[in-house]
Amino acid sequence: MNIAVLSGKGGTGKTLLSVNMAATSKSATYIDCDVEEPNGYLFFKPEEIVEENVSVKIPEVNKELCSGCRKCVDFCKFNALAFIKKAPIVFGDICHSCGGCSLLCPENAITEKDKVIGKIEKGKSQGIDVYTGILNTGEVSGVPIIEKLLEENRKSSSNGEVSNNIEGNEKLSIIDCPPGSACIVMESIKDADFCVLVAEPTAFGAHNLEMVYELVSLFGKPFGVVLNKCLDGENPSEEFCKEKGIKILGRVPFEKELGELNSNAKIAARESERYNKLFKNIIETVKGEVQHERASYTER
């Protein structure tokens, strides 16, 4: 069961929710897809870490074979190739690794080489598998790293560790998505059975909630909302949910104790029975929604 956790901006509480939901489960995988600034590992402090580099293919030009036809330069829509001194030069930092230039070259003057753009780390924390993606500074896109993280999760799920049924006995994977609604978020929710949208109780929070609401609606993903930093009084995000008929999966209070635990990189569900119950109730509600969706799909 793959649960993606999204928010319209950073600092909404996406990682707080992701980490604590995973920690309350007996068997779970936490996947940090916020590859530009991953921080879930700070809470889990995983051990037995295994690292693996992630590479992409970028073109390499053999000037002796190049006839100067410029087809590769004209083809590249990302301006990663330029024709200088009768031959193309490659700007690897903006290449999107589509491979089109090497396929198009009539002289076979363009080959591809590997370029390391980051890495993934896999470790363990009290029975929880912790997967972290890390994008190297200056790289354009973290999508290949997210693809690798999700591929590793699929491999783990196909090793006989997971019982795929609607009874709730399968292994849980919590996907901590990047903030916003860009391409890296779209890639992160690709395998999700259900999306949890995290929102703050402000007008700005409601605006950012609408962004990710439109994204998951576009992809046809089932979803619900968790309201974070809740206080007494007006809550524009809650009003948005009522207006759109969105199910509220739970509420996380705005409390000093929770804030201190979180700011000290402690997992509240492991430190406090009260918070353990709070986040466990949320994840059980989410599981119930997934089971309901699967049952409805089977009936259709």
mmCIF file of C-alpha atoms in Angstrom:
data_model
loop_
_atom_site.group_PDB
_atom_site.id
_atom_site.type_symbol
_atom_site.label_atom_id
_atom_site.label_comp_id
_atom_site.label_asym_id
_atom_site.label_seq_id
_atom_site.Cartn_x
_atom_site.Cartn_y
_atom_site.Cartn_z
ATOM 1 C CA MET A 1 0.000 0.000 0.000
ATOM 2 C CA ASN A 2 1.621 3.236 -1.197
ATOM 3 C CA ILE A 3 0.556 6.444 0.549
ATOM 4 C CA ALA A 4 1.866 9.748 -0.853
ATOM 5 C CA VAL A 5 1.957 12.813 1.402
ATOM 6 C CA LEU A 6 1.831 16.202 -0.347
ATOM 7 C CA SER A 7 1.658 19.881 0.497
ATOM 8 C CA GLY A 8 1.487 23.052 -1.551
ATOM 9 C CA LYS A 9 4.621 24.528 0.032
ATOM 10 C CA GLY A 10 7.456 23.691 2.387
ATOM 11 C CA GLY A 11 6.963 23.879 6.146
ATOM 12 C CA THR A 12 3.342 22.746 6.114
ATOM 13 C CA GLY A 13 4.045 19.562 8.085
ATOM 14 C CA LYS A 14 4.405 17.019 5.315
ATOM 15 C CA THR A 15 7.496 15.362 6.784
ATOM 16 C CA LEU A 16 6.087 15.513 10.323
ATOM 17 C CA LEU A 17 3.056 13.550 9.165
ATOM 18 C CA SER A 18 4.992 11.151 6.920
ATOM 19 C CA VAL A 19 7.566 10.234 9.540
ATOM 20 C CA ASN A 20 5.061 9.713 12.326
ATOM 21 C CA MET A 21 2.615 7.699 10.225
ATOM 22 C CA ALA A 22 5.445 5.384 9.178
ATOM 23 C CA ALA A 23 6.742 5.112 12.759
ATOM 24 C CA THR A 24 3.371 3.918 14.095
ATOM 25 C CA SER A 25 3.326 0.982 11.665
ATOM 26 C CA LYS A 26 4.928 -2.367 12.510
ATOM 27 C CA SER A 27 6.131 -2.875 8.957
ATOM 28 C CA ALA A 28 6.653 0.176 6.765
ATOM 29 C CA THR A 29 8.957 1.873 4.284
ATOM 30 C CA TYR A 30 9.548 5.595 4.483
ATOM 31 C CA ILE A 31 10.595 7.094 1.127
ATOM 32 C CA ASP A 32 11.936 10.645 1.120
ATOM 33 C CA CYS A 33 11.359 11.963 -2.414
ATOM 34 C CA ASP A 34 12.136 15.561 -1.453
ATOM 35 C CA VAL A 35 15.524 15.005 -3.059
ATOM 36 C CA GLU A 36 16.590 18.667 -3.103
ATOM 37 C CA GLU A 37 16.500 18.903 0.699
ATOM 38 C CA PRO A 38 15.671 15.536 2.301
ATOM 39 C CA ASN A 39 15.235 15.617 6.080
ATOM 40 C CA GLY A 40 13.313 12.494 7.081
ATOM 41 C CA TYR A 41 16.559 10.688 7.901
ATOM 42 C CA LEU A 42 17.244 13.269 10.626
ATOM 43 C CA PHE A 43 14.283 11.858 12.551
ATOM 44 C CA PHE A 44 14.761 8.156 11.838
ATOM 45 C CA LYS A 45 18.574 8.178 12.171
ATOM 46 C CA PRO A 46 18.825 4.969 10.105
ATOM 47 C CA GLU A 47 21.554 2.393 10.544
ATOM 48 C CA GLU A 48 23.108 -0.153 8.169
ATOM 49 C CA ILE A 49 23.038 2.468 5.402
ATOM 50 C CA VAL A 50 23.710 1.321 1.838
ATOM 51 C CA GLU A 51 24.428 3.978 -0.802
ATOM 52 C CA GLU A 52 23.954 3.792 -4.563
ATOM 53 C CA ASN A 53 24.803 6.479 -7.103
ATOM 54 C CA VAL A 54 22.169 7.562 -9.612
ATOM 55 C CA SER A 55 23.359 8.446 -13.113
ATOM 56 C CA VAL A 56 21.823 9.817 -16.294
ATOM 57 C CA LYS A 57 23.018 9.642 -19.886
ATOM 58 C CA ILE A 58 24.386 12.784 -21.527
ATOM 59 C CA PRO A 59 25.717 13.104 -25.091
ATOM 60 C CA GLU A 60 29.378 13.052 -26.077
ATOM 61 C CA VAL A 61 30.392 14.312 -29.534
ATOM 62 C CA ASN A 62 33.116 12.755 -31.680
ATOM 63 C CA LYS A 63 34.259 15.792 -33.687
ATOM 64 C CA GLU A 64 36.143 13.622 -36.201
ATOM 65 C CA LEU A 65 32.918 11.914 -37.265
ATOM 66 C CA CYS A 66 30.722 15.032 -37.130
ATOM 67 C CA SER A 67 29.793 16.443 -40.564
ATOM 68 C CA GLY A 68 28.439 19.722 -39.168
ATOM 69 C CA CYS A 69 24.859 19.149 -40.268
ATOM 70 C CA ARG A 70 23.477 20.807 -37.081
ATOM 71 C CA LYS A 71 20.523 18.414 -36.896
ATOM 72 C CA CYS A 72 21.247 17.661 -33.246
ATOM 73 C CA VAL A 73 21.431 21.358 -32.343
ATOM 74 C CA ASP A 74 18.168 22.142 -34.129
ATOM 75 C CA PHE A 75 16.473 19.172 -32.472
ATOM 76 C CA CYS A 76 17.350 20.013 -28.846
ATOM 77 C CA LYS A 77 14.517 22.053 -27.295
ATOM 78 C CA PHE A 78 16.468 22.579 -24.056
ATOM 79 C CA ASN A 79 19.405 24.370 -25.742
ATOM 80 C CA ALA A 80 21.809 21.791 -24.342
ATOM 81 C CA LEU A 81 23.735 21.773 -27.630
ATOM 82 C CA ALA A 82 25.376 24.657 -29.459
ATOM 83 C CA PHE A 83 27.285 24.716 -32.756
ATOM 84 C CA ILE A 84 30.704 26.337 -32.222
ATOM 85 C CA LYS A 85 33.834 26.027 -34.377
ATOM 86 C CA LYS A 86 32.205 23.645 -36.850
ATOM 87 C CA ALA A 87 31.071 21.135 -34.201
ATOM 88 C CA PRO A 88 28.417 20.804 -31.484
ATOM 89 C CA ILE A 89 29.348 21.325 -27.848
ATOM 90 C CA VAL A 90 27.324 19.885 -24.987
ATOM 91 C CA PHE A 91 26.024 21.745 -21.927
ATOM 92 C CA GLY A 92 25.601 18.770 -19.624
ATOM 93 C CA ASP A 93 24.034 20.781 -16.801
ATOM 94 C CA ILE A 94 20.896 21.529 -18.813
ATOM 95 C CA CYS A 95 20.667 18.286 -20.798
ATOM 96 C CA HIS A 96 17.449 16.368 -20.033
ATOM 97 C CA SER A 97 18.920 13.004 -21.144
ATOM 98 C CA CYS A 98 16.236 12.335 -23.763
ATOM 99 C CA GLY A 99 18.740 10.619 -26.096
ATOM 100 C CA GLY A 100 17.223 12.226 -29.184
ATOM 101 C CA CYS A 101 20.424 13.794 -30.480
ATOM 102 C CA SER A 102 22.296 10.467 -30.582
ATOM 103 C CA LEU A 103 19.387 8.785 -32.367
ATOM 104 C CA LEU A 104 19.115 11.616 -34.891
ATOM 105 C CA CYS A 105 22.794 11.965 -35.808
ATOM 106 C CA PRO A 106 23.309 10.644 -39.391
ATOM 107 C CA GLU A 107 27.040 10.123 -38.838
ATOM 108 C CA ASN A 108 26.735 8.302 -35.483
ATOM 109 C CA ALA A 109 29.020 10.999 -34.094
ATOM 110 C CA ILE A 110 27.112 11.284 -30.821
ATOM 111 C CA THR A 111 27.352 8.620 -28.124
ATOM 112 C CA GLU A 112 26.234 8.766 -24.494
ATOM 113 C CA LYS A 113 28.141 8.682 -21.237
ATOM 114 C CA ASP A 114 27.067 8.401 -17.610
ATOM 115 C CA LYS A 115 26.817 11.444 -15.378
ATOM 116 C CA VAL A 116 26.222 11.015 -11.640
ATOM 117 C CA ILE A 117 23.486 13.425 -10.460
ATOM 118 C CA GLY A 118 22.975 12.143 -6.913
ATOM 119 C CA LYS A 119 22.425 9.040 -4.856
ATOM 120 C CA ILE A 120 19.953 7.031 -2.829
ATOM 121 C CA GLU A 121 20.528 5.747 0.687
ATOM 122 C CA LYS A 122 18.750 2.765 2.224
ATOM 123 C CA GLY A 123 18.845 2.066 5.961
ATOM 124 C CA LYS A 124 16.774 0.778 8.879
ATOM 125 C CA SER A 125 15.282 2.366 11.981
ATOM 126 C CA GLN A 126 13.467 0.175 14.513
ATOM 127 C CA GLY A 127 11.917 -2.038 11.844
ATOM 128 C CA ILE A 128 11.246 0.802 9.401
ATOM 129 C CA ASP A 129 13.024 0.775 6.022
ATOM 130 C CA VAL A 130 14.237 4.304 5.296
ATOM 131 C CA TYR A 131 14.894 5.284 1.672
ATOM 132 C CA THR A 132 16.397 8.709 1.001
ATOM 133 C CA GLY A 133 17.075 10.412 -2.314
ATOM 134 C CA ILE A 134 19.791 13.089 -2.489
ATOM 135 C CA LEU A 135 20.249 15.334 -5.539
ATOM 136 C CA ASN A 136 23.709 16.809 -6.106
ATOM 137 C CA THR A 137 23.933 20.586 -5.791
ATOM 138 C CA GLY A 138 23.458 22.360 -9.118
ATOM 139 C CA GLU A 139 21.624 19.557 -10.890
ATOM 140 C CA VAL A 140 18.475 20.494 -12.802
ATOM 141 C CA SER A 141 16.054 17.645 -12.124
ATOM 142 C CA GLY A 142 15.621 15.084 -9.366
ATOM 143 C CA VAL A 143 13.143 12.986 -11.360
ATOM 144 C CA PRO A 144 15.675 10.170 -12.134
ATOM 145 C CA ILE A 145 16.434 9.831 -8.404
ATOM 146 C CA ILE A 146 12.735 9.623 -7.559
ATOM 147 C CA GLU A 147 12.299 7.016 -10.293
ATOM 148 C CA LYS A 148 15.103 4.997 -8.684
ATOM 149 C CA LEU A 149 13.561 5.283 -5.204
ATOM 150 C CA LEU A 150 10.186 4.037 -6.443
ATOM 151 C CA GLU A 151 11.849 1.258 -8.430
ATOM 152 C CA GLU A 152 13.632 0.066 -5.275
ATOM 153 C CA ASN A 153 10.320 0.117 -3.417
ATOM 154 C CA ARG A 154 8.687 -1.991 -6.137
ATOM 155 C CA LYS A 155 11.531 -4.508 -5.917
ATOM 156 C CA SER A 156 11.056 -4.745 -2.158
ATOM 157 C CA SER A 157 7.320 -5.247 -2.638
ATOM 158 C CA SER A 158 7.850 -8.055 -5.160
ATOM 159 C CA ASN A 159 10.210 -10.069 -2.945
ATOM 160 C CA GLY A 160 7.369 -11.852 -1.216
ATOM 161 C CA GLU A 161 7.432 -9.446 1.724
ATOM 162 C CA VAL A 162 4.064 -7.940 0.851
ATOM 163 C CA SER A 163 0.666 -9.591 0.947
ATOM 164 C CA ASN A 164 -1.509 -7.719 -1.558
ATOM 165 C CA ASN A 165 -5.038 -7.862 -0.235
ATOM 166 C CA ILE A 166 -7.650 -5.456 1.024
ATOM 167 C CA GLU A 167 -7.472 -6.730 4.577
ATOM 168 C CA GLY A 168 -4.735 -4.263 5.476
ATOM 169 C CA ASN A 169 -1.950 -6.860 5.988
ATOM 170 C CA GLU A 170 0.327 -5.589 3.246
ATOM 171 C CA LYS A 171 3.472 -3.617 3.880
ATOM 172 C CA LEU A 172 2.960 0.122 4.036
ATOM 173 C CA SER A 173 5.050 2.597 2.047
ATOM 174 C CA ILE A 174 4.889 6.276 2.960
ATOM 175 C CA ILE A 175 6.095 8.542 0.143
ATOM 176 C CA ASP A 176 7.214 11.941 1.459
ATOM 177 C CA CYS A 177 6.801 14.100 -1.675
ATOM 178 C CA PRO A 178 8.552 17.358 -2.551
ATOM 179 C CA PRO A 179 6.490 20.496 -1.850
ATOM 180 C CA GLY A 180 4.452 22.159 -4.586
ATOM 181 C CA SER A 181 2.986 20.659 -7.753
ATOM 182 C CA ALA A 182 5.896 20.484 -10.239
ATOM 183 C CA CYS A 183 7.196 17.520 -12.270
ATOM 184 C CA ILE A 184 9.031 15.944 -9.321
ATOM 185 C CA VAL A 185 5.757 15.824 -7.374
ATOM 186 C CA MET A 186 3.954 14.232 -10.308
ATOM 187 C CA GLU A 187 6.660 11.568 -10.454
ATOM 188 C CA SER A 188 6.417 10.971 -6.696
ATOM 189 C CA ILE A 189 2.679 10.181 -6.738
ATOM 190 C CA LYS A 190 2.883 7.864 -9.759
ATOM 191 C CA ASP A 191 2.715 4.662 -7.652
ATOM 192 C CA ALA A 192 0.429 6.066 -4.939
ATOM 193 C CA ASP A 193 -2.728 4.186 -3.972
ATOM 194 C CA PHE A 194 -3.861 7.223 -1.980
ATOM 195 C CA CYS A 195 -2.704 10.811 -1.507
ATOM 196 C CA VAL A 196 -2.755 12.675 1.798
ATOM 197 C CA LEU A 197 -2.795 16.458 1.390
ATOM 198 C CA VAL A 198 -1.457 18.446 4.344
ATOM 199 C CA ALA A 199 -2.811 21.961 4.919
ATOM 200 C CA GLU A 200 -2.308 24.855 7.333
ATOM 201 C CA PRO A 201 -5.208 26.859 8.849
ATOM 202 C CA THR A 202 -4.584 30.088 6.930
ATOM 203 C CA ALA A 203 -5.791 31.732 3.720
ATOM 204 C CA PHE A 204 -2.340 31.093 2.219
ATOM 205 C CA GLY A 205 -2.586 27.489 3.387
ATOM 206 C CA ALA A 206 -5.953 27.102 1.643
ATOM 207 C CA HIS A 207 -4.453 28.513 -1.572
ATOM 208 C CA ASN A 208 -1.603 25.986 -1.481
ATOM 209 C CA LEU A 209 -4.042 23.201 -0.661
ATOM 210 C CA GLU A 210 -5.974 24.083 -3.814
ATOM 211 C CA MET A 211 -2.780 23.642 -5.875
ATOM 212 C CA VAL A 212 -2.217 20.043 -4.814
ATOM 213 C CA TYR A 213 -5.968 19.344 -4.859
ATOM 214 C CA GLU A 214 -5.991 20.216 -8.559
ATOM 215 C CA LEU A 215 -2.919 18.044 -9.147
ATOM 216 C CA VAL A 216 -4.280 14.851 -7.577
ATOM 217 C CA SER A 217 -7.661 15.463 -9.216
ATOM 218 C CA LEU A 218 -5.936 15.734 -12.600
ATOM 219 C CA PHE A 219 -4.188 12.390 -12.011
ATOM 220 C CA GLY A 220 -7.378 10.734 -10.741
ATOM 221 C CA LYS A 221 -5.807 9.760 -7.426
ATOM 222 C CA PRO A 222 -8.059 9.159 -4.396
ATOM 223 C CA PHE A 223 -7.174 11.600 -1.624
ATOM 224 C CA GLY A 224 -8.064 13.233 1.657
ATOM 225 C CA VAL A 225 -6.777 16.088 3.787
ATOM 226 C CA VAL A 226 -5.010 16.299 7.142
ATOM 227 C CA LEU A 227 -5.308 19.705 8.794
ATOM 228 C CA ASN A 228 -2.090 20.605 10.614
ATOM 229 C CA LYS A 229 -1.363 23.309 13.234
ATOM 230 C CA CYS A 230 -5.024 23.444 14.207
ATOM 231 C CA LEU A 231 -6.254 26.113 16.615
ATOM 232 C CA ASP A 232 -9.669 27.211 17.787
ATOM 233 C CA GLY A 233 -11.327 29.626 15.410
ATOM 234 C CA GLU A 234 -11.477 30.156 11.677
ATOM 235 C CA ASN A 235 -9.754 27.616 9.408
ATOM 236 C CA PRO A 236 -9.818 28.569 5.690
ATOM 237 C CA SER A 237 -8.411 25.175 4.681
ATOM 238 C CA GLU A 238 -11.225 23.383 6.475
ATOM 239 C CA GLU A 239 -13.732 25.669 4.738
ATOM 240 C CA PHE A 240 -12.141 24.770 1.390
ATOM 241 C CA CYS A 241 -12.564 21.057 2.182
ATOM 242 C CA LYS A 242 -16.229 21.544 3.053
ATOM 243 C CA GLU A 243 -16.801 23.562 -0.115
ATOM 244 C CA LYS A 244 -15.233 20.887 -2.337
ATOM 245 C CA GLY A 245 -16.596 17.896 -0.397
ATOM 246 C CA ILE A 246 -13.099 16.659 0.535
ATOM 247 C CA LYS A 247 -12.788 14.148 3.363
ATOM 248 C CA ILE A 248 -10.815 15.368 6.372
ATOM 249 C CA LEU A 249 -8.699 12.437 7.558
ATOM 250 C CA GLY A 250 -7.518 13.994 10.798
ATOM 251 C CA ARG A 251 -6.378 17.090 12.634
ATOM 252 C CA VAL A 252 -2.975 17.738 14.199
ATOM 253 C CA PRO A 253 -3.052 20.384 16.961
ATOM 254 C CA PHE A 254 -0.741 23.392 17.170
ATOM 255 C CA GLU A 255 1.013 22.537 20.442
ATOM 256 C CA LYS A 256 4.304 23.529 22.047
ATOM 257 C CA GLU A 257 5.146 19.931 23.031
ATOM 258 C CA LEU A 258 4.774 18.661 19.460
ATOM 259 C CA GLY A 259 6.758 21.616 18.122
ATOM 260 C CA GLU A 260 9.634 20.992 20.525
ATOM 261 C CA LEU A 261 9.777 17.276 19.709
ATOM 262 C CA ASN A 262 9.780 18.020 16.009
ATOM 263 C CA SER A 263 12.383 20.803 16.201
ATOM 264 C CA ASN A 264 14.689 18.439 18.121
ATOM 265 C CA ALA A 265 14.353 15.814 15.363
ATOM 266 C CA LYS A 266 12.433 13.426 17.587
ATOM 267 C CA ILE A 267 9.596 11.265 16.331
ATOM 268 C CA ALA A 268 6.589 12.295 18.393
ATOM 269 C CA ALA A 269 4.861 8.932 17.929
ATOM 270 C CA ARG A 270 7.848 7.220 19.593
ATOM 271 C CA GLU A 271 8.128 9.751 22.409
ATOM 272 C CA SER A 272 4.493 10.168 23.457
ATOM 273 C CA GLU A 273 1.640 7.676 23.713
ATOM 274 C CA ARG A 274 -0.833 10.483 23.027
ATOM 275 C CA TYR A 275 0.835 11.436 19.758
ATOM 276 C CA ASN A 276 1.272 7.775 18.858
ATOM 277 C CA LYS A 277 -2.485 7.365 19.135
ATOM 278 C CA LEU A 278 -3.108 10.549 17.127
ATOM 279 C CA PHE A 279 -0.951 9.521 14.156
ATOM 280 C CA LYS A 280 -2.028 5.897 14.361
ATOM 281 C CA ASN A 281 -5.655 6.979 14.047
ATOM 282 C CA ILE A 282 -4.767 8.989 10.946
ATOM 283 C CA ILE A 283 -2.955 6.130 9.242
ATOM 284 C CA GLU A 284 -5.760 3.687 10.108
ATOM 285 C CA THR A 285 -8.255 6.128 8.569
ATOM 286 C CA VAL A 286 -6.117 6.321 5.437
ATOM 287 C CA LYS A 287 -5.902 2.515 5.220
ATOM 288 C CA GLY A 288 -9.668 2.347 5.529
ATOM 289 C CA GLU A 289 -10.037 4.771 2.622
ATOM 290 C CA VAL A 290 -7.668 2.681 0.466
ATOM 291 C CA GLN A 291 -9.585 -0.502 1.254
ATOM 292 C CA HIS A 292 -12.848 1.241 0.400
ATOM 293 C CA GLU A 293 -11.433 2.443 -2.921
ATOM 294 C CA ARG A 294 -10.193 -1.044 -3.800
ATOM 295 C CA ALA A 295 -13.485 -2.644 -2.872
ATOM 296 C CA SER A 296 -15.359 -0.083 -4.999
ATOM 297 C CA TYR A 297 -13.034 -0.734 -7.929
ATOM 298 C CA THR A 298 -13.537 -4.518 -7.602
ATOM 299 C CA GLU A 299 -17.306 -4.077 -7.652
ATOM 300 C CA ARG A 300 -17.066 -2.049 -10.850
#
